[in-house]
Amino acid sequence: MTTTDDAVAQGQEHFDALIAEDSRVEPRDWMPADYRKTLTRQVSQHAHSEIIGMQPEANWITRAPSLKRKSILMAKVQDEAGHGLYLYSAAETLGTPRSELNEQLLSGRAKYSSIFNYPARTWADMGAIGWLVDGAAICNQVPLCRASYGPYGRAMVRICKEESFHQRQGWEILYELSHGTEAQKKMAQEAVNRFYGPALQMFGPPDGDSPNSQQSMAWNIKRFSNDELRQRFVDMIVPQAEALGLSLPDPDLAWNEERGHYDYGELDWEEFMSVIKGRGPCSVQRMKRRREAHENGAWVREAAAAYAERQAMASATHQNESSTDRPRPAAQLIGATA
Ligand code: 3HC
């Protein structure tokens, strides 16, 4: 056995022990290449989703019905930018620079959440996105706060706190509309009808078609399967929809006494596969907008890099100056006079 083999065996043993005791793996720890790869994939896809996810709502900032609604929506969209940044930082600790992750998105090689390829047609869609999309995100992401990779789990804690504000603002928009005029109630119902199916698909394909779930659960990255989380979400939103006075567009939705859960109808998985392959109703528009934003932001990146370089030079000069100014130790002074 070579020294390298020894180091790998020791690293694997330490990693297995961390997973077995449900502890955290930190960037300095040895980790299997596939663990690093799947985390980089999941965390960067999540980051891309946050960044692309700004678009459907940003589209409504100028059209929000009041100054208050405008400022709330603006804060929410800014939060999403922040989530993207924490997540890119977490992904970078796994060794892939952000520029490369970004390149994967811009070139169309990386996935981002299917949900953001649907249009936001009316103001009520801001409510449906907040209630259903952010609600699904919370359901999926709260267990990720316990993900075995430290930087990811810690980023998720803060993200989830902000997501619950997002969900409540969506709920509140829908509540006002569903208790407003007939036209407002109709607009709220139509938004829910459009977002219900795609929100359920956010949890990923059914367990039998999910190639990554089993291994991710064995590594304590995911804590529940796609179908388990989807069921949890359905059980949560049925009574919430009743409280809103809105219906969910699924004729098969029914309480199953034996299972202690709501049964729900089959989702359109053909449409899902087509959306994640880049053929969603807004896929082309979303990527075009993202590329334009990246190009328009070039001057900001250049300015930030130049500023960082100047700061680094100033700090190096300061360190050199202070090391020549520093009083010499007493022993040296004694030696000098002796
Ligand atoms: N949209 C796009 N791609 C999806 C998807 C979806 N809704 N669901 C699954 N996929 C992709 C997977 O990424 C995987 O692709 P790859 O193997 O080519 O990388 C493939 O479909 C097979 O799916 P798996 O179930 O095997 O994949 P995972 O085990 O990674 O599970 C996941 C998918 C549940 C989305 C998981 O990655 C996850 O929990 N990710 C973290 C949360 C996240 O990214 N959420 C995105 C929403 S962003 C958001 O919530 C923003 C907020 O502001 C609303």
Short mmCIF file of C-alpha atoms and ligand atoms in Angstrom, two decimals:
data_model
loop_
_atom_site.label_atom_id
_atom_site.label_comp_id
_atom_site.label_asym_id
_atom_site.label_seq_id
_atom_site.Cartn_x
_atom_site.Cartn_y
_atom_site.Cartn_z
CA MET A 1 0.00 0.00 0.00
CA THR A 2 1.41 3.43 -0.95
CA THR A 3 1.33 6.49 1.30
CA THR A 4 -1.40 7.95 -0.93
CA ASP A 5 -3.53 4.81 -0.53
CA ASP A 6 -3.06 5.07 3.24
CA ALA A 7 -4.18 8.70 3.26
CA VAL A 8 -7.27 7.88 1.16
CA ALA A 9 -8.19 4.94 3.40
CA GLN A 10 -7.82 7.11 6.50
CA GLY A 11 -9.83 9.91 4.86
CA GLN A 12 -12.60 7.51 3.88
CA GLU A 13 -12.71 6.08 7.40
CA HIS A 14 -13.00 9.56 8.92
CA PHE A 15 -15.68 10.54 6.37
CA ASP A 16 -17.70 7.36 7.02
CA ALA A 17 -17.53 8.01 10.76
CA LEU A 18 -18.76 11.60 10.33
CA ILE A 19 -21.73 10.41 8.26
CA ALA A 20 -22.50 7.52 10.64
CA GLU A 21 -22.61 9.83 13.66
CA ASP A 22 -24.60 12.43 11.69
CA SER A 23 -21.88 15.06 12.06
CA ARG A 24 -20.85 17.69 9.59
CA VAL A 25 -18.28 17.38 6.83
CA GLU A 26 -16.28 20.60 6.48
CA PRO A 27 -14.32 21.86 3.45
CA ARG A 28 -10.96 20.87 5.00
CA ASP A 29 -12.10 17.24 5.46
CA TRP A 30 -11.28 14.52 2.98
CA MET A 31 -14.41 13.53 1.06
CA PRO A 32 -15.15 11.03 -1.73
CA ALA A 33 -14.99 12.55 -5.22
CA ASP A 34 -18.63 11.60 -5.89
CA TYR A 35 -19.82 13.31 -2.70
CA ARG A 36 -18.03 16.48 -3.79
CA LYS A 37 -19.49 16.15 -7.30
CA THR A 38 -23.10 15.62 -6.25
CA LEU A 39 -22.95 18.48 -3.74
CA THR A 40 -21.40 20.83 -6.29
CA ARG A 41 -24.22 19.84 -8.66
CA GLN A 42 -27.04 20.29 -6.16
CA VAL A 43 -25.75 23.46 -4.49
CA SER A 44 -24.90 25.18 -7.77
CA GLN A 45 -28.25 24.21 -9.34
CA HIS A 46 -29.89 25.64 -6.26
CA ALA A 47 -27.85 28.87 -6.59
CA HIS A 48 -28.77 29.16 -10.29
CA SER A 49 -32.45 28.66 -9.37
CA GLU A 50 -32.33 31.53 -6.90
CA ILE A 51 -30.75 33.83 -9.49
CA ILE A 52 -33.06 32.88 -12.37
CA GLY A 53 -35.96 32.87 -9.89
CA MET A 54 -35.61 36.63 -9.52
CA GLN A 55 -36.95 37.18 -13.03
CA PRO A 56 -40.67 36.29 -12.85
CA GLU A 57 -41.15 38.54 -9.81
CA ALA A 58 -38.79 41.34 -10.81
CA ASN A 59 -41.09 41.66 -13.79
CA TRP A 60 -43.86 42.80 -11.42
CA ILE A 61 -41.96 45.32 -9.27
CA THR A 62 -42.91 48.29 -11.44
CA ARG A 63 -46.50 47.07 -11.74
CA ALA A 64 -47.17 46.24 -8.08
CA PRO A 65 -50.48 47.85 -7.02
CA SER A 66 -49.09 50.08 -4.24
CA LEU A 67 -45.84 51.50 -2.88
CA LYS A 68 -46.02 49.08 0.04
CA ARG A 69 -46.45 46.06 -2.27
CA LYS A 70 -43.62 47.37 -4.46
CA SER A 71 -41.15 47.66 -1.58
CA ILE A 72 -42.09 44.23 -0.18
CA LEU A 73 -41.61 42.62 -3.59
CA MET A 74 -38.32 44.42 -4.10
CA ALA A 75 -37.06 43.15 -0.72
CA LYS A 76 -38.07 39.61 -1.64
CA VAL A 77 -36.27 39.71 -4.99
CA GLN A 78 -33.17 41.09 -3.26
CA ASP A 79 -33.32 38.23 -0.74
CA GLU A 80 -33.23 35.80 -3.65
CA ALA A 81 -30.08 37.45 -5.01
CA GLY A 82 -28.59 37.05 -1.52
CA HIS A 83 -29.56 33.37 -1.41
CA GLY A 84 -27.83 32.85 -4.74
CA LEU A 85 -24.68 34.45 -3.35
CA TYR A 86 -24.57 32.36 -0.14
CA LEU A 87 -25.09 29.25 -2.21
CA TYR A 88 -22.39 30.08 -4.79
CA SER A 89 -20.03 30.71 -1.85
CA ALA A 90 -20.97 27.34 -0.31
CA ALA A 91 -20.44 25.64 -3.69
CA GLU A 92 -17.02 27.31 -4.10
CA THR A 93 -15.80 25.73 -0.85
CA LEU A 94 -16.05 22.41 -2.73
CA GLY A 95 -13.39 23.60 -5.14
CA THR A 96 -15.15 24.87 -8.28
CA PRO A 97 -14.81 28.65 -8.79
CA ARG A 98 -17.97 30.68 -9.16
CA SER A 99 -16.92 31.85 -12.65
CA GLU A 100 -16.98 28.21 -13.79
CA LEU A 101 -20.36 27.51 -12.16
CA ASN A 102 -21.73 30.62 -13.80
CA GLU A 103 -20.33 29.52 -17.16
CA GLN A 104 -22.17 26.19 -16.78
CA LEU A 105 -25.42 28.13 -16.35
CA LEU A 106 -24.83 30.60 -19.18
CA SER A 107 -23.83 27.87 -21.63
CA GLY A 108 -27.04 25.96 -20.81
CA ARG A 109 -25.16 22.95 -19.34
CA ALA A 110 -26.45 23.46 -15.79
CA LYS A 111 -30.02 22.94 -14.67
CA TYR A 112 -32.11 25.30 -12.58
CA SER A 113 -35.54 24.75 -11.07
CA SER A 114 -38.28 23.93 -13.58
CA ILE A 115 -40.71 26.30 -11.88
CA PHE A 116 -38.96 29.46 -13.08
CA ASN A 117 -39.69 28.62 -16.70
CA TYR A 118 -43.35 29.54 -16.29
CA PRO A 119 -44.65 33.06 -16.92
CA ALA A 120 -46.04 35.35 -14.19
CA ARG A 121 -49.10 36.67 -15.99
CA THR A 122 -51.04 38.63 -13.36
CA TRP A 123 -50.51 40.29 -9.97
CA ALA A 124 -52.17 37.23 -8.37
CA ASP A 125 -49.23 35.17 -9.66
CA MET A 126 -47.07 37.02 -7.11
CA GLY A 127 -49.37 35.56 -4.46
CA ALA A 128 -49.34 32.06 -5.96
CA ILE A 129 -45.54 32.12 -6.33
CA GLY A 130 -45.09 33.23 -2.72
CA TRP A 131 -47.60 30.77 -1.27
CA LEU A 132 -46.96 27.71 -3.47
CA VAL A 133 -43.43 28.12 -4.86
CA ASP A 134 -41.82 29.49 -1.71
CA GLY A 135 -43.98 27.11 0.33
CA ALA A 136 -42.62 24.15 -1.67
CA ALA A 137 -39.12 25.59 -1.33
CA ILE A 138 -39.47 25.71 2.47
CA CYS A 139 -40.79 22.15 2.62
CA ASN A 140 -37.84 20.97 0.55
CA GLN A 141 -35.21 23.16 2.19
CA VAL A 142 -35.88 22.94 5.94
CA PRO A 143 -34.48 19.37 6.00
CA LEU A 144 -31.46 20.67 4.04
CA CYS A 145 -30.51 22.77 7.10
CA ARG A 146 -29.31 19.40 8.45
CA ALA A 147 -27.38 18.51 5.29
CA SER A 148 -24.10 16.80 6.13
CA TYR A 149 -21.99 19.40 4.32
CA GLY A 150 -21.44 22.24 6.81
CA PRO A 151 -21.37 25.31 4.52
CA TYR A 152 -24.55 24.17 2.71
CA GLY A 153 -26.49 23.39 5.90
CA ARG A 154 -25.52 26.71 7.48
CA ALA A 155 -26.49 28.69 4.36
CA MET A 156 -29.86 26.93 4.37
CA VAL A 157 -30.67 28.06 7.92
CA ARG A 158 -30.67 31.70 6.92
CA ILE A 159 -32.33 31.06 3.58
CA CYS A 160 -35.23 29.21 5.23
CA LYS A 161 -35.86 32.07 7.65
CA GLU A 162 -36.21 34.45 4.71
CA GLU A 163 -38.31 31.99 2.72
CA SER A 164 -40.94 31.92 5.45
CA PHE A 165 -41.35 35.69 5.09
CA HIS A 166 -41.70 35.13 1.34
CA GLN A 167 -44.37 32.53 1.79
CA ARG A 168 -46.37 34.72 4.15
CA GLN A 169 -46.29 37.67 1.77
CA GLY A 170 -47.66 35.41 -0.99
CA TRP A 171 -50.37 34.08 1.29
CA GLU A 172 -51.36 37.61 2.25
CA ILE A 173 -51.64 38.74 -1.40
CA LEU A 174 -53.87 35.76 -2.20
CA TYR A 175 -55.95 36.22 0.96
CA GLU A 176 -56.74 39.83 0.06
CA LEU A 177 -57.59 38.92 -3.52
CA SER A 178 -59.70 35.90 -2.58
CA HIS A 179 -61.66 38.08 -0.14
CA GLY A 180 -61.97 40.94 -2.61
CA THR A 181 -64.20 41.44 -5.63
CA GLU A 182 -65.39 38.56 -7.84
CA ALA A 183 -62.81 39.55 -10.46
CA GLN A 184 -60.01 39.52 -7.87
CA LYS A 185 -61.07 36.13 -6.55
CA LYS A 186 -61.15 34.76 -10.10
CA MET A 187 -57.65 36.12 -10.74
CA ALA A 188 -56.37 34.44 -7.52
CA GLN A 189 -57.99 31.10 -8.45
CA GLU A 190 -56.51 31.19 -11.96
CA ALA A 191 -53.04 31.87 -10.58
CA VAL A 192 -53.34 28.89 -8.19
CA ASN A 193 -54.61 26.72 -11.05
CA ARG A 194 -51.52 27.57 -13.10
CA PHE A 195 -48.90 27.17 -10.36
CA TYR A 196 -50.21 24.12 -8.45
CA GLY A 197 -48.85 21.37 -10.76
CA PRO A 198 -45.47 23.01 -11.49
CA ALA A 199 -45.00 23.72 -7.73
CA LEU A 200 -45.49 20.01 -6.95
CA GLN A 201 -42.92 19.18 -9.63
CA MET A 202 -40.31 21.31 -7.87
CA PHE A 203 -39.64 18.31 -5.58
CA GLY A 204 -38.17 16.44 -8.53
CA PRO A 205 -39.20 13.29 -10.40
CA PRO A 206 -41.04 10.42 -8.64
CA ASP A 207 -38.73 8.36 -6.40
CA GLY A 208 -38.52 5.52 -8.93
CA ASP A 209 -37.12 7.95 -11.54
CA SER A 210 -34.77 9.89 -9.27
CA PRO A 211 -31.21 8.70 -9.97
CA ASN A 212 -29.58 10.79 -7.21
CA SER A 213 -31.92 10.46 -4.22
CA GLN A 214 -30.77 7.18 -2.71
CA GLN A 215 -27.09 8.05 -2.59
CA SER A 216 -27.80 11.62 -1.44
CA MET A 217 -29.90 10.24 1.42
CA ALA A 218 -27.19 7.72 2.36
CA TRP A 219 -24.77 10.67 2.60
CA ASN A 220 -27.24 12.71 4.72
CA ILE A 221 -27.44 15.44 2.08
CA LYS A 222 -31.13 14.83 1.42
CA ARG A 223 -33.10 13.65 4.44
CA PHE A 224 -36.33 12.70 2.66
CA SER A 225 -37.15 11.43 -0.79
CA ASN A 226 -38.79 13.59 -3.48
CA ASP A 227 -42.18 11.87 -3.02
CA GLU A 228 -42.07 12.09 0.77
CA LEU A 229 -41.55 15.85 0.61
CA ARG A 230 -44.16 16.28 -2.11
CA GLN A 231 -46.70 14.44 0.08
CA ARG A 232 -45.80 16.60 3.07
CA PHE A 233 -46.40 19.70 0.93
CA VAL A 234 -49.79 18.50 -0.37
CA ASP A 235 -50.92 17.70 3.20
CA MET A 236 -49.86 21.21 4.25
CA ILE A 237 -51.53 23.20 1.46
CA VAL A 238 -54.96 21.52 1.37
CA PRO A 239 -56.19 23.14 4.63
CA GLN A 240 -54.41 26.39 3.69
CA ALA A 241 -56.32 26.50 0.37
CA GLU A 242 -59.57 26.01 2.33
CA ALA A 243 -58.66 28.94 4.57
CA LEU A 244 -58.03 31.04 1.47
CA GLY A 245 -61.41 30.03 0.03
CA LEU A 246 -59.66 28.71 -3.11
CA SER A 247 -59.65 25.25 -4.63
CA LEU A 248 -56.72 23.15 -5.82
CA PRO A 249 -56.99 22.01 -9.45
CA ASP A 250 -56.87 18.26 -8.88
CA PRO A 251 -60.07 16.15 -9.06
CA ASP A 252 -58.23 13.22 -7.45
CA LEU A 253 -57.33 15.15 -4.31
CA ALA A 254 -58.95 13.28 -1.38
CA TRP A 255 -58.17 12.45 2.23
CA ASN A 256 -57.03 8.84 2.60
CA GLU A 257 -57.97 7.68 6.09
CA GLU A 258 -55.85 4.56 5.88
CA ARG A 259 -52.65 6.36 4.85
CA GLY A 260 -53.32 9.43 6.97
CA HIS A 261 -52.46 11.61 3.96
CA TYR A 262 -54.13 13.25 0.99
CA ASP A 263 -54.12 11.26 -2.25
CA TYR A 264 -53.39 13.38 -5.29
CA GLY A 265 -53.51 12.86 -9.05
CA GLU A 266 -50.66 12.00 -11.39
CA LEU A 267 -48.59 15.01 -12.44
CA ASP A 268 -47.62 15.72 -16.03
CA TRP A 269 -44.11 14.23 -16.00
CA GLU A 270 -43.73 14.54 -19.76
CA GLU A 271 -44.12 18.28 -19.44
CA PHE A 272 -41.64 18.29 -16.52
CA MET A 273 -38.97 16.47 -18.57
CA SER A 274 -39.48 18.85 -21.43
CA VAL A 275 -39.15 21.89 -19.13
CA ILE A 276 -35.93 20.67 -17.48
CA LYS A 277 -34.47 20.04 -20.95
CA GLY A 278 -34.88 23.75 -21.67
CA ARG A 279 -38.21 23.65 -23.51
CA GLY A 280 -40.39 25.39 -20.89
CA PRO A 281 -42.71 28.27 -21.89
CA CYS A 282 -40.13 30.90 -20.79
CA SER A 283 -36.85 28.94 -20.92
CA VAL A 284 -35.39 30.85 -23.85
CA GLN A 285 -36.45 34.22 -22.43
CA ARG A 286 -35.01 33.44 -18.96
CA MET A 287 -31.61 32.43 -20.33
CA LYS A 288 -31.47 35.38 -22.74
CA ARG A 289 -32.20 37.78 -19.89
CA ARG A 290 -29.58 36.11 -17.65
CA ARG A 291 -26.90 36.37 -20.37
CA GLU A 292 -27.73 40.03 -20.97
CA ALA A 293 -27.57 40.76 -17.24
CA HIS A 294 -24.19 39.02 -17.05
CA GLU A 295 -22.80 41.05 -19.94
CA ASN A 296 -24.21 44.30 -18.55
CA GLY A 297 -22.59 43.52 -15.20
CA ALA A 298 -19.08 43.16 -16.68
CA TRP A 299 -18.06 46.67 -15.55
CA VAL A 300 -19.11 45.89 -11.96
CA ARG A 301 -16.94 42.75 -11.89
CA GLU A 302 -14.00 44.66 -13.39
CA ALA A 303 -14.38 47.49 -10.87
CA ALA A 304 -14.64 45.04 -7.97
CA ALA A 305 -11.52 43.16 -9.14
CA ALA A 306 -9.55 46.42 -9.55
CA TYR A 307 -10.66 47.58 -6.10
CA ALA A 308 -9.67 44.26 -4.50
CA GLU A 309 -6.25 44.45 -6.19
CA ARG A 310 -5.67 48.02 -4.91
CA GLN A 311 -6.74 46.99 -1.39
CA ALA A 312 -4.36 44.02 -1.49
CA MET A 313 -1.47 46.26 -2.65
CA ALA A 314 -2.25 48.87 0.03
CA SER A 315 -2.37 46.23 2.73
CA ALA A 316 0.96 44.66 1.53
CA THR A 317 2.64 48.13 1.56
CA HIS A 318 1.22 48.82 5.02
CA GLN A 319 2.54 45.51 6.32
CA ASN A 320 6.05 46.19 4.90
CA GLU A 321 6.10 49.69 6.40
CA SER A 322 4.92 48.54 9.80
CA SER A 323 7.49 45.71 9.88
CA THR A 324 10.40 48.22 9.34
CA ASP A 325 8.90 50.68 11.88
CA ARG A 326 8.32 47.98 14.50
CA PRO A 327 10.52 48.53 17.63
CA ARG A 328 13.32 46.00 17.73
CA PRO A 329 13.17 43.37 20.50
CA ALA A 330 15.16 44.30 23.64
CA ALA A 331 17.64 41.45 23.08
CA GLN A 332 18.59 42.90 19.66
CA LEU A 333 19.06 46.38 21.15
CA ILE A 334 21.28 45.00 23.89
CA GLY A 335 23.25 43.02 21.29
CA ALA A 336 23.64 46.20 19.20
CA THR A 337 25.09 48.24 22.06
CA ALA A 338 27.30 45.46 23.43
N1 3HC B 1 -36.18 21.42 -11.81
C1 3HC B 1 -35.08 21.21 -12.55
N2 3HC B 1 -34.34 20.06 -12.47
C2 3HC B 1 -34.76 19.14 -11.57
C3 3HC B 1 -35.88 19.32 -10.76
C4 3HC B 1 -36.61 20.51 -10.91
N3 3HC B 1 -37.71 20.75 -10.22
N4 3HC B 1 -36.01 18.23 -9.99
C5 3HC B 1 -35.02 17.39 -10.31
N5 3HC B 1 -34.26 17.94 -11.28
C6 3HC B 1 -33.12 17.35 -11.92
C7 3HC B 1 -32.02 17.06 -10.93
O1 3HC B 1 -31.22 18.19 -10.72
C8 3HC B 1 -31.28 15.92 -11.60
O2 3HC B 1 -30.48 16.44 -12.63
P1 3HC B 1 -28.95 16.02 -12.90
O3 3HC B 1 -28.78 14.63 -12.35
O4 3HC B 1 -28.78 16.14 -14.35
O5 3HC B 1 -28.14 16.98 -12.16
C9 3HC B 1 -32.41 15.16 -12.27
O6 3HC B 1 -33.47 16.09 -12.43
C10 3HC B 1 -32.87 13.95 -11.50
O7 3HC B 1 -33.49 14.33 -10.25
P2 3HC B 1 -33.08 13.74 -8.83
O8 3HC B 1 -34.32 13.61 -8.03
O9 3HC B 1 -32.25 12.51 -8.98
O10 3HC B 1 -32.15 14.92 -8.30
P3 3HC B 1 -31.84 15.40 -6.82
O11 3HC B 1 -31.61 14.21 -5.93
O12 3HC B 1 -30.75 16.39 -6.91
O13 3HC B 1 -33.18 16.09 -6.34
C11 3HC B 1 -33.95 18.34 -5.91
C12 3HC B 1 -33.67 17.24 -6.97
C13 3HC B 1 -35.07 17.87 -5.03
C14 3HC B 1 -34.33 19.61 -6.63
C15 3HC B 1 -32.66 18.52 -5.06
O14 3HC B 1 -31.56 18.78 -5.87
C16 3HC B 1 -32.76 19.62 -4.05
O15 3HC B 1 -33.38 19.46 -3.02
N6 3HC B 1 -32.10 20.77 -4.32
C17 3HC B 1 -32.01 21.89 -3.41
C18 3HC B 1 -33.19 22.79 -3.50
C19 3HC B 1 -33.31 23.47 -4.83
O16 3HC B 1 -32.43 23.48 -5.65
N7 3HC B 1 -34.46 24.07 -5.04
C20 3HC B 1 -34.72 24.76 -6.27
C21 3HC B 1 -35.78 25.74 -6.05
S1 3HC B 1 -35.04 27.28 -5.78
C22 3HC B 1 -35.97 28.08 -4.80
O17 3HC B 1 -36.60 27.38 -4.12
C23 3HC B 1 -35.90 29.57 -4.79
C24 3HC B 1 -36.90 30.17 -3.91
O18 3HC B 1 -36.69 31.55 -3.88
C25 3HC B 1 -38.29 29.88 -4.34
#
